[in-house]
Structures are given as structure tokens and as C-alpha cells.
C-alpha angles and dihedrals in degrees: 000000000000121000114232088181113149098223115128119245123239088271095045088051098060088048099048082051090047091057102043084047097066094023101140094214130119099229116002122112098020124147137184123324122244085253084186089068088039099049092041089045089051088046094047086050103044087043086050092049087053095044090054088058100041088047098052126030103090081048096058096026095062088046130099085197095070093029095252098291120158094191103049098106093040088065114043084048095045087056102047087041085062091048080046098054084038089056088048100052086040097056095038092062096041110078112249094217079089095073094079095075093057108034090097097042092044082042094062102035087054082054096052096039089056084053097054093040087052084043097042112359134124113279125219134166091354102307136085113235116134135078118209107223116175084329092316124123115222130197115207096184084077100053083045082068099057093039087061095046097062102029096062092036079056091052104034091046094040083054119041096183104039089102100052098082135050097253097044083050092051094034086067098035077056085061090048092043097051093050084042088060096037095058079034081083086067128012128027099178089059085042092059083053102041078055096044086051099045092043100056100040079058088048089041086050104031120094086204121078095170088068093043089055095047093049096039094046094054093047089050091045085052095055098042089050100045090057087053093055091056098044095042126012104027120095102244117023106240124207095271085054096056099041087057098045078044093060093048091060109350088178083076099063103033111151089035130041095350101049094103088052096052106048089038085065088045091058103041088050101050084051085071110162113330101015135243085269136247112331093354094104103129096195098062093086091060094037118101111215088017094157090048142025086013105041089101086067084051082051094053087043103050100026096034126211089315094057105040082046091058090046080055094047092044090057084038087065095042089054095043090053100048097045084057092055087048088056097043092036111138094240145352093276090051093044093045098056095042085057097049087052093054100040087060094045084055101045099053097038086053098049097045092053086045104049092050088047086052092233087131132024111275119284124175103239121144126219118264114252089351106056117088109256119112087200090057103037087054094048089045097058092036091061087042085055085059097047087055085047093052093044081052089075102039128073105223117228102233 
């Protein structure tokens, strides 16, 4: 008896997955959600929520600047947690496919933003890199992230060759090196990652590794030498320079350069195994930047070695799951942009880690979902949004 069954054949099949992969549409062909990106992404917020506070509140509330409000941080963070977790929910149910019409034009008003931050922006710390907006402050750097990211996955999928010969590479190292720059006018420490993000989309995507190794050598040994140059040579040390001679002994210096440094170890080694528990860190009265580039130190402290080591596995599991959707991602577009995510949630996990354990000199990068910084925070779980939506049209391989 014949089977009139309904059921697409294999061919049929590929064909049906082609077409829901580039289907235009907001909202149509969309799947299940990776709920184990989801659920870590919810935890690492909640607990960051949780960190600001713990991190700040005899800060604010002994100070007549923020009116002697405990509670002042906890907030502001807490709100713009909860536009974080809307903009995630928004951007995992709307196809991502859709990107590609506004990652050049995200791509250039990112580029203007960072040069009227660097013109008229809000200066801290010796670098402009904040906008006022209705009594917001916004941080265009970090749009700058997610404009790359898109950006280069749109070129580099669009043209699969591009990458194959030496004026289609530097051609798209050319789009990584103007928005380094760019954000370059104010803020070093979010230039290294915008680098770190656009050079390895082009090493993910390139089937050359020699080029990759040339180009990348030389940016790192001008880094490296430039650094040198201030430490060292230069008349006058500048604040890169001492940061760096800091790093090499910040003992030395310790009521100057290396002062963070110092009280960041302290903190991480009176933690010891177990920590000294929630809202018991003694060094976060002496600790500049205590409820942002250095929160991870008032983790150590207060969490000890277990918790901390928890907060790392948690950001382990998130990587591992989004490199497996960049790998099962329906198409290059898809894959590209997965990668880019998760090259921007590592690096920044991994530097920051890095800077309060004094592996490398000192570099102001916050922690990503944990950090203070409402601008970040958004644009984080934003990004986090398109890499469920882009888990919501692959079919993971368990």
C-alpha cells in the first residue's frame, strides 16, 4: 500500500532548514532557546546585582556625595539589570538575520558617538568616555562591541573570499583598526578588546593563519613597546607608564601606581578557601573602582577560592555553550556573530581576572554581568539575546 505520509524527505529536509535559516521574518522559524545560556546569564546577573551592593554600600553610605545612601549603586544597577533582562528577551525572539541591514549604519553612528564622547564627553580618570543623555550616562565604546561584531560577521559572510588574499585581510583588519582608534580617543583598556574581538572574527574566518600571526605579532609588539616607551624612555612617566612599571613590582609604588594592585592581592589572599562571607570584604574600603573593574578581588575576598571558582565556572559553561552554537549555527552570518559574542565575554572575563591577579599590568575592564555599568550591562545582555536567537535556529549536537 502506498504511503501518502506527509513527512519530507532528506532532501526536502535540507531545503525546508535553508529556508528558515535566512527567513526575514521577526518571528517566524524559531525553535527552543539554549536555557543553559539563559539560566547561567540570569544567575551571573542576580549574583552581580548582589556583588555591587555588597561592594558598595559602606562606600556611598559614609559619603555626603551620594547623600549617604547605601543603597545608591544597588539601584541604579538593579534598573538597568531589569532593561538589561527586557532587551534580552526582545532580541532572542526577533531573527537575527535582520542585523545585517543595520551593521553599517550601527557601524558609523558608533563612530561618531566615540568622537563626540572624546569632543564633549564626561571625563574620568583622565579619559572621555561617557555621553550625558536625560541625566544617563551613556558609553559608546560598548556599542562600538556589538557594532563590530556585526559589522565584520556581515562582510566576511557576505564575502566568502574576502579573506583569502592579502587586500580583502587587511581590508577587514582596516575595519577593526579605524573603530580601535576611534574608541583609542578614550579608552585604551575597551580598544585592546575591540582588537581582541575583530582579530579573532578575522582568525575564526580566515583560512590563513600565517597573516593572522604577522599582523597580530606586530599589534601586540606595539603595544608592548609603546608601553616601554612610557615606563621607561619617555620624559615624564605618564599614567600608562606607571601602571606598567607598577605591574612589574607594584610593592614599589605602593601608595601611588600600584595601590590598586596592592590592595586587589590583599583581598584576594585574606579570602583564603571559603571566604570571609556576603558583605564581610575588609579591603573594599581602601579599593578604588571597588564596585567595577575590581569587584572580582571583593569576590575572592568574600567568597574565597570556592566561590570565585564557581563565578569562573559559571563563565566556563556560557563560553562553552555559545562556541557550540557558533559551530552549529545555521549559516556564516549566524556562526560569525556567535564567535564574536563569545570572543568579548572571554576576553574580558580573562583580563579582568588577569589584571586583579597582577598577571598583566593594570587595565581598567569590567567584568561582564557582574561589573557596575548600566551601558555595559544593556549591551551584554543584549548580545546574549542574539546568541539565543541564534541557538533558536540550530539544533545543538549534544
Amino acid at each position: 500500500m502506498r504511503n501518502n505520509s506527509s513527512a519530507l524527505r532528506p532532501r526536502e529536509i535540507v531545503k525546508s532548514r535553508e529556508n528558515r535559516a535566512v527567513d526575514p521574518s521577526p518571528l517566524r522559524g524559531m525553535g527552543t532557546m539554549d536555557h543553559t545560556i539563559f539560566l547561567v546569564v540570569i544567575i551571573l546577573t542576580l549574583f552581580g546585582v548582589m556583588m555591587v551592593f555588597s561592594a558598595s554600600y559602606v562606600i556611598t553610605g559614609r559619603s555626603a556625595q551620594f547623600n549617604f545612601d547605601s543603597f545608591y549603586y544597588l539601584r541604579r544597577h538593579g534598573v538597568m539589570a531589569v532593561i538589561g533582562f527586557l532587551v534580552l528577551m526582545i532580541s532572542s525572539n526577533f531573527n537575527y538575520h535582520l542585523l545585517k541591514k543595520f551593521a553599517l549604519p550601527m557601524y558609523l553612528a558608533s563612530l561618531v558617538l566615540l568622537i563626540l564622547a572624546w569632543a564633549v564627553g564626561h571625563e574620568s580618570h583622565g579619559a572621555a568616555r561617557w555621553i550625558d543623555i536625560f541625566g544617563f550616562r551613556f558609553q559608546p565604546s560598548e556599542v562600538s562591541k556589538a557594532a563590530l561584531i556585526f559589522v565584520m560577521a556581515k562582510i566576511v559572510s557576505g564575502n566568502r573570499r574576502i579573506l583569502d588574499k592579502w587586500p580583502g585581510f587587511l581590508f577587514c583588519c582596516g575595519i577593526v583598526g579605524v573603530m580601535s582608534v576611534f574608541v583609542l580617543l578614550g579608552n585604551l583598556s575597551t580598544a585592546i578588546i575591540i582588537a581582541i574581538i575583530g582579530g579573532g572574527m578575522i582568525f575564526v574566518a580566515s583560512p590563513h593563519m600565517l597573516r593572522f600571526i604577522v599582523v597580530g605579532a606586530a599589534g601586540v609588539s606595539g603595544m608592548l613597546g609603546y608601553l616601554y616607551y612610557q615606563a621607561y624612555l619617555a620624559e615624564g612617566m605618564g599614567f600608562r607608564g606607571g601602571r606598567f612599571r607598577a605591574w612589574i613590582d607594584p610593592f614599589s609604588d605602593m601608595q601611588g601606581f600600584g595601590f590598586q594592585i596592592v590592595q586587589s592581592l590583599y583581598a584576594i589572599a585574606s579570602g583564603g578557601l571559603f571566604g570571609l562571607g556576603i558583605g564581610q570584604s575588609r579591603q573594599k574600603t581602601f579599593l578604588p573602582e571597588v564596585h567595577n573593574d575590581v569587584i572580582f578581588s571583593v569576590i575572592a575576598e568574600e567568597l574565597g577560592f570556592v566561590g570565585s571558582g564557581i563565578i569562573l565556572l559559571l563563565f566556563g559553561i556560557l563560553i562553552w555553550r555559545g562556541l557550540k552554537i557558533a559551530m552549529n549555527a545555521p549559516d556564516n552570518f549566524g556562526a560569525l556573530v556567535a564567535a564574536g559574542i563569545v570572543l568579548m565575554i572571554a576576553s574580558q572575563v580573562i583580563i579582568n581576572v588577569a589584571v586583579v591577579t597582577n598577571s598583566i599590568p593594570n587595565t581598567g575592564i569590567p567584568m561582564p554581568f557582574i561589573s557596575y555599568g548600566g551601558t555595559a550591562l544593556v549591551i551584554c545582555m543584549g548580545l546574549m539575546g542574539v546568541l539565543l536567537n541564534i541557538s533558536r535556529q540550530t539544533k545543538l549536537k549534544e
